[in-house]
Coordinates of C-alpha atoms in Angstrom, one line a residue:
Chain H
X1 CA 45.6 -42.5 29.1
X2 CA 43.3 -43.6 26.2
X3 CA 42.1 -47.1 25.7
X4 CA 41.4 -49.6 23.4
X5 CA 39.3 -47.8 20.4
X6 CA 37.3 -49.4 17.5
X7 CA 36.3 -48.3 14.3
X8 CA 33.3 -47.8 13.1
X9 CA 30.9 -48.1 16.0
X10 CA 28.3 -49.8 14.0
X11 CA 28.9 -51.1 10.1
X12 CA 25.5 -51.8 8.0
X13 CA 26.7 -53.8 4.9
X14 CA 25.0 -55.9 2.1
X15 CA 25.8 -59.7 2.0
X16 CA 28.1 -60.3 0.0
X17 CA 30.2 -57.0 0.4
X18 CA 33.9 -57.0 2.2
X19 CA 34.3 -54.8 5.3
X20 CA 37.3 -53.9 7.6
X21 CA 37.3 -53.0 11.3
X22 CA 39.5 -51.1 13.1
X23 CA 41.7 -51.8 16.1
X24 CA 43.6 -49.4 18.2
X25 CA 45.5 -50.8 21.1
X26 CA 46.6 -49.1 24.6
X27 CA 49.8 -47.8 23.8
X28 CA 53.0 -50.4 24.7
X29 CA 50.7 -53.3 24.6
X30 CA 51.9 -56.3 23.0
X31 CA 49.1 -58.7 22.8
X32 CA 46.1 -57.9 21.1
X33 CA 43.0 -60.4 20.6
X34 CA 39.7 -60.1 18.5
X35 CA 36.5 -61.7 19.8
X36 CA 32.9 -62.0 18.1
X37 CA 29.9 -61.8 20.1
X38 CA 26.6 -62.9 19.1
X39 CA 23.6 -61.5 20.5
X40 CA 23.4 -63.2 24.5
X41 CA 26.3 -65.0 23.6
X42 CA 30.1 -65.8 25.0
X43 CA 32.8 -64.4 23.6
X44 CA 34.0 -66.1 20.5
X45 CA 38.0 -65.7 20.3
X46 CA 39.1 -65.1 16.7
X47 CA 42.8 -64.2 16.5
X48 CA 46.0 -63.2 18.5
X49 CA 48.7 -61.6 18.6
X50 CA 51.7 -61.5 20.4
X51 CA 54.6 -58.7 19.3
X52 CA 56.5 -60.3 16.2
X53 CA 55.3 -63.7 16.5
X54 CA 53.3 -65.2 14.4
X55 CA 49.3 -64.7 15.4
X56 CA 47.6 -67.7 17.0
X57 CA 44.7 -67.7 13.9
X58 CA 42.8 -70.9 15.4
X59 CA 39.9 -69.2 16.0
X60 CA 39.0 -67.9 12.6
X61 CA 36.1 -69.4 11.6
X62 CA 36.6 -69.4 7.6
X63 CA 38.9 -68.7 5.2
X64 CA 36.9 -65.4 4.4
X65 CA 38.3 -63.9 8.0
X66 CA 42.0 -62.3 8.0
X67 CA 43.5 -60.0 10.6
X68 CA 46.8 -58.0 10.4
X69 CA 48.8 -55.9 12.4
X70 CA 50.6 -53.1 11.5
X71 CA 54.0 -52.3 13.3
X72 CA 53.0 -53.9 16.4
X73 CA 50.3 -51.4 16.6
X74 CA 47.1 -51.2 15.3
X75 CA 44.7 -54.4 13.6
X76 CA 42.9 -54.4 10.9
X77 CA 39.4 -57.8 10.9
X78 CA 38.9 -58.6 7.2
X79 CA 35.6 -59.9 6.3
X80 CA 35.7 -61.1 3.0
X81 CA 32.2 -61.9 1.4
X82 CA 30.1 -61.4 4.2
X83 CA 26.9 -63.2 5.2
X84 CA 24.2 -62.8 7.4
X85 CA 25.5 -64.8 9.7
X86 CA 28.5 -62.5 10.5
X87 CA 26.2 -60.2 12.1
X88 CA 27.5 -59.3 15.8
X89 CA 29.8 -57.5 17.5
X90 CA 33.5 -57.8 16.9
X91 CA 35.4 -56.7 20.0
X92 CA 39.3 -55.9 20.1
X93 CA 41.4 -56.3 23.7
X94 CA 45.1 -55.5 24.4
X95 CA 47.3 -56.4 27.4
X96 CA 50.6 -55.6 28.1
X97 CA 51.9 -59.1 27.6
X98 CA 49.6 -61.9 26.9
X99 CA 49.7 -63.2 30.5
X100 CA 47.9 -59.9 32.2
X101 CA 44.9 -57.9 32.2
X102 CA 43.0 -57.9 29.0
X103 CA 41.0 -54.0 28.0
X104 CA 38.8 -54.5 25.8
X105 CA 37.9 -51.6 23.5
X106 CA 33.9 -50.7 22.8
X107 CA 33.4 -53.3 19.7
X108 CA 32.0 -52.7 16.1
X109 CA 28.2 -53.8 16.2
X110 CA 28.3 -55.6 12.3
X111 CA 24.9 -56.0 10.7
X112 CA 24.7 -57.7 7.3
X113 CA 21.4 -57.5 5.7
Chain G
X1 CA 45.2 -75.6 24.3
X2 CA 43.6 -74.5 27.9
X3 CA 40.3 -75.2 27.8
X4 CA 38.1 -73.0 30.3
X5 CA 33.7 -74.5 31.6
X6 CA 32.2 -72.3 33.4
X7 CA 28.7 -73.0 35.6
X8 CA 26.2 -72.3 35.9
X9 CA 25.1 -70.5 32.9
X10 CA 22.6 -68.4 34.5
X11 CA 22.0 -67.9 38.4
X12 CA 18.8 -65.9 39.3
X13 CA 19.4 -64.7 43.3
X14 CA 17.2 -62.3 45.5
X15 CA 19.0 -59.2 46.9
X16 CA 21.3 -59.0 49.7
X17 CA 22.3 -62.9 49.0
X18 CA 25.5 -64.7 48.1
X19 CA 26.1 -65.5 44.5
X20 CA 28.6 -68.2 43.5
X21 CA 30.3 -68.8 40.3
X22 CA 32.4 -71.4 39.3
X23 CA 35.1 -71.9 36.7
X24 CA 37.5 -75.3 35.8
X25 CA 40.5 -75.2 33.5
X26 CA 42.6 -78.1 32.1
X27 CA 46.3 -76.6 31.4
X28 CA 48.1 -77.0 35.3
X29 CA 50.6 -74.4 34.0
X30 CA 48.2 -71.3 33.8
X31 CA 49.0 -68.9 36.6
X32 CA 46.4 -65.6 35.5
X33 CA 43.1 -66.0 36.4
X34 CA 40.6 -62.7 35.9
X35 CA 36.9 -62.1 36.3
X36 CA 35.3 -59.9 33.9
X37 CA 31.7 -58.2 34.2
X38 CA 30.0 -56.9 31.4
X39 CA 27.0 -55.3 31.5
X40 CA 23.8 -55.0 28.6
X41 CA 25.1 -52.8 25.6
X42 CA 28.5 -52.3 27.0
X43 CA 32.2 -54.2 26.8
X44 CA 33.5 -56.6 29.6
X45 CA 35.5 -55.1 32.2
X46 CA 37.5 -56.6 34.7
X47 CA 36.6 -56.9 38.3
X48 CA 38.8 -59.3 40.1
X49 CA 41.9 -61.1 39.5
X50 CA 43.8 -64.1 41.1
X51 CA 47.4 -65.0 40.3
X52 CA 48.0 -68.7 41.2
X53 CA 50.5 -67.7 44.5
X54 CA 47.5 -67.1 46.6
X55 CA 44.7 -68.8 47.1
X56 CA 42.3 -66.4 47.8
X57 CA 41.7 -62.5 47.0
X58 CA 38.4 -59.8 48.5
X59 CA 37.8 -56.7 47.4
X60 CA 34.6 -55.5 49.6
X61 CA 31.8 -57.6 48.0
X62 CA 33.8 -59.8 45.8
X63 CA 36.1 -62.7 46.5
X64 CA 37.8 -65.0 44.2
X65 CA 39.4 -68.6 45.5
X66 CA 41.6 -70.6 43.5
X67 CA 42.3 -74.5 44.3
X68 CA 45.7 -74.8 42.3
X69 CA 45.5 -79.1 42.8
X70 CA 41.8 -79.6 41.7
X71 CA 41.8 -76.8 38.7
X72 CA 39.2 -74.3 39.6
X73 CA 38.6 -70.8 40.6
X74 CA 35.4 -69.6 41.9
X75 CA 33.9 -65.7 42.5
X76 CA 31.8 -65.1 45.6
X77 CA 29.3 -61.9 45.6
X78 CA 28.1 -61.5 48.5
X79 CA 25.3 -58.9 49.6
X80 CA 23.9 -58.4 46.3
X81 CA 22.7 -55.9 44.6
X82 CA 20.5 -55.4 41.5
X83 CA 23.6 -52.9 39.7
X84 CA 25.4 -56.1 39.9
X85 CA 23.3 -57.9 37.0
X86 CA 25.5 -58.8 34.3
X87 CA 27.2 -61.5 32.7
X88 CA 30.2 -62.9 34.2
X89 CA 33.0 -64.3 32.5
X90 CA 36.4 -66.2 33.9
X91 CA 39.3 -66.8 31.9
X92 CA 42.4 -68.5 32.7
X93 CA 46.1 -68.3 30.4
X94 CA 47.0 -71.2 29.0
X95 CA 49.8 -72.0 26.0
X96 CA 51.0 -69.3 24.3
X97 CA 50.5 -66.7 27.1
X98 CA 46.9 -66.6 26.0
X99 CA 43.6 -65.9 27.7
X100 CA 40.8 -68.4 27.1
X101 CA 37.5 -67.3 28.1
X102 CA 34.4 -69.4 29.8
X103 CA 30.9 -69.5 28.2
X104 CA 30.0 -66.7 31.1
X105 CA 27.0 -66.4 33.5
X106 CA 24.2 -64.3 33.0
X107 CA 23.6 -63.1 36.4
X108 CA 20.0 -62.1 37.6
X109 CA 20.1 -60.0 40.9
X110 CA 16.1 -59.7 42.0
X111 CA 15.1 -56.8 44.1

């Protein structure tokens, strides 16, 4: 079946600007996690969420990052204002239930210039 | 929260020997612990997996142990091979059914 997708591929915005990315889970999966990856770095967790509870937000780095999820479905990354430093690569995974195997889907390279 | 330190951070080895990497984590209640690989460019995938009612799993060159009473999980490569360059990455669940990731190993597999 098909796996986790992202949307776009690769974003070029101006600082300042707002941008959305685009999650689309496996099918059935509950759980669905954003990261940020810097170039050579770890994975950064941003935000979780697990079917109608409310989403573990902890990782969010500022107030200018919001995430959402529609009907338990697909997740929409919120980068309000963005600055240079948000440049990197926002990746989305889902798993079945939290506890299991995490897919992660291709990521959205973000360059602000 | 589970907290997840990973070493080393990068391990250069010659071909055809044994790579070791090892992960700690803090929360005794986590019970899921995968290995993901992920190479240059692409997204992590996972290799391995170890649920905390066995000690110890193989799948042809790759092992994983766990040691349930001192909190750590290791992955064993043995034979290696340049194709298995990558950055490694453990995780472990921890409250909240969630995954937390280590800092990862950059891998270096010289022919």
């Amino acid at each position: 079946g098909a796996g986790v997708s992202q949307s776009p591929s690769n974003k070029v915005t101006e600082k300042g600007k707002d941008v959305e990315l685009r999650c689309d889970p496996i099918s059935g999966h509950t759980a669905l996690y954003w990261y940020r990856q810097s170039l050579g770095q770890g994975l950064e967790f941003l935000i979780y969420f697990q079917g109608n509870s409310a989403p573990d937000k902890s990782g969010l780095p500022s107030d200018r990052f919001s995430a959402e999820r529609t009907g338990g479905s697909v997740s929409t990354l919120t980068i309000q204002r963005t600055q240079q430093e948000d440049s990197a690569v926002y990746l989305c995974a889902s798993s079945f239930t939290g506890r299991e195997t995490q897919y992660f889907g291709p990521g959205t390279r973000l360059l602000v210039l | 929260g589970e907290n997840v330190e990973q070493h080393p951070s990068t391990l250069s080895v010659q071909e055809g020997d044994s790579a070791v990497i090892k992960c700690t984590y803090s929360d005794s209640a986590s019970n899921y612990f995968p290995w993901y690989k992920q190479e240059l460019g692409k997204r992590p995938q996972l290799i391995i997996d170890i649920r905390s009612n066995v000690g110890e799993k193989k799948d042809q060159r790759i092992a994983v142990t766990l040691n349930k009473t001192a909190k750590h999980f290791s992955l064993h490569i043995t034979e290696t091979q340049p194709e298995d360059s990558a950055v490694y990455f453990c995780a472990a669940t921890g409250a909240g059914n969630m995954l937390t990731f280590g800092g990862g190993t950059r891998l270096m597999v010289k022919p």
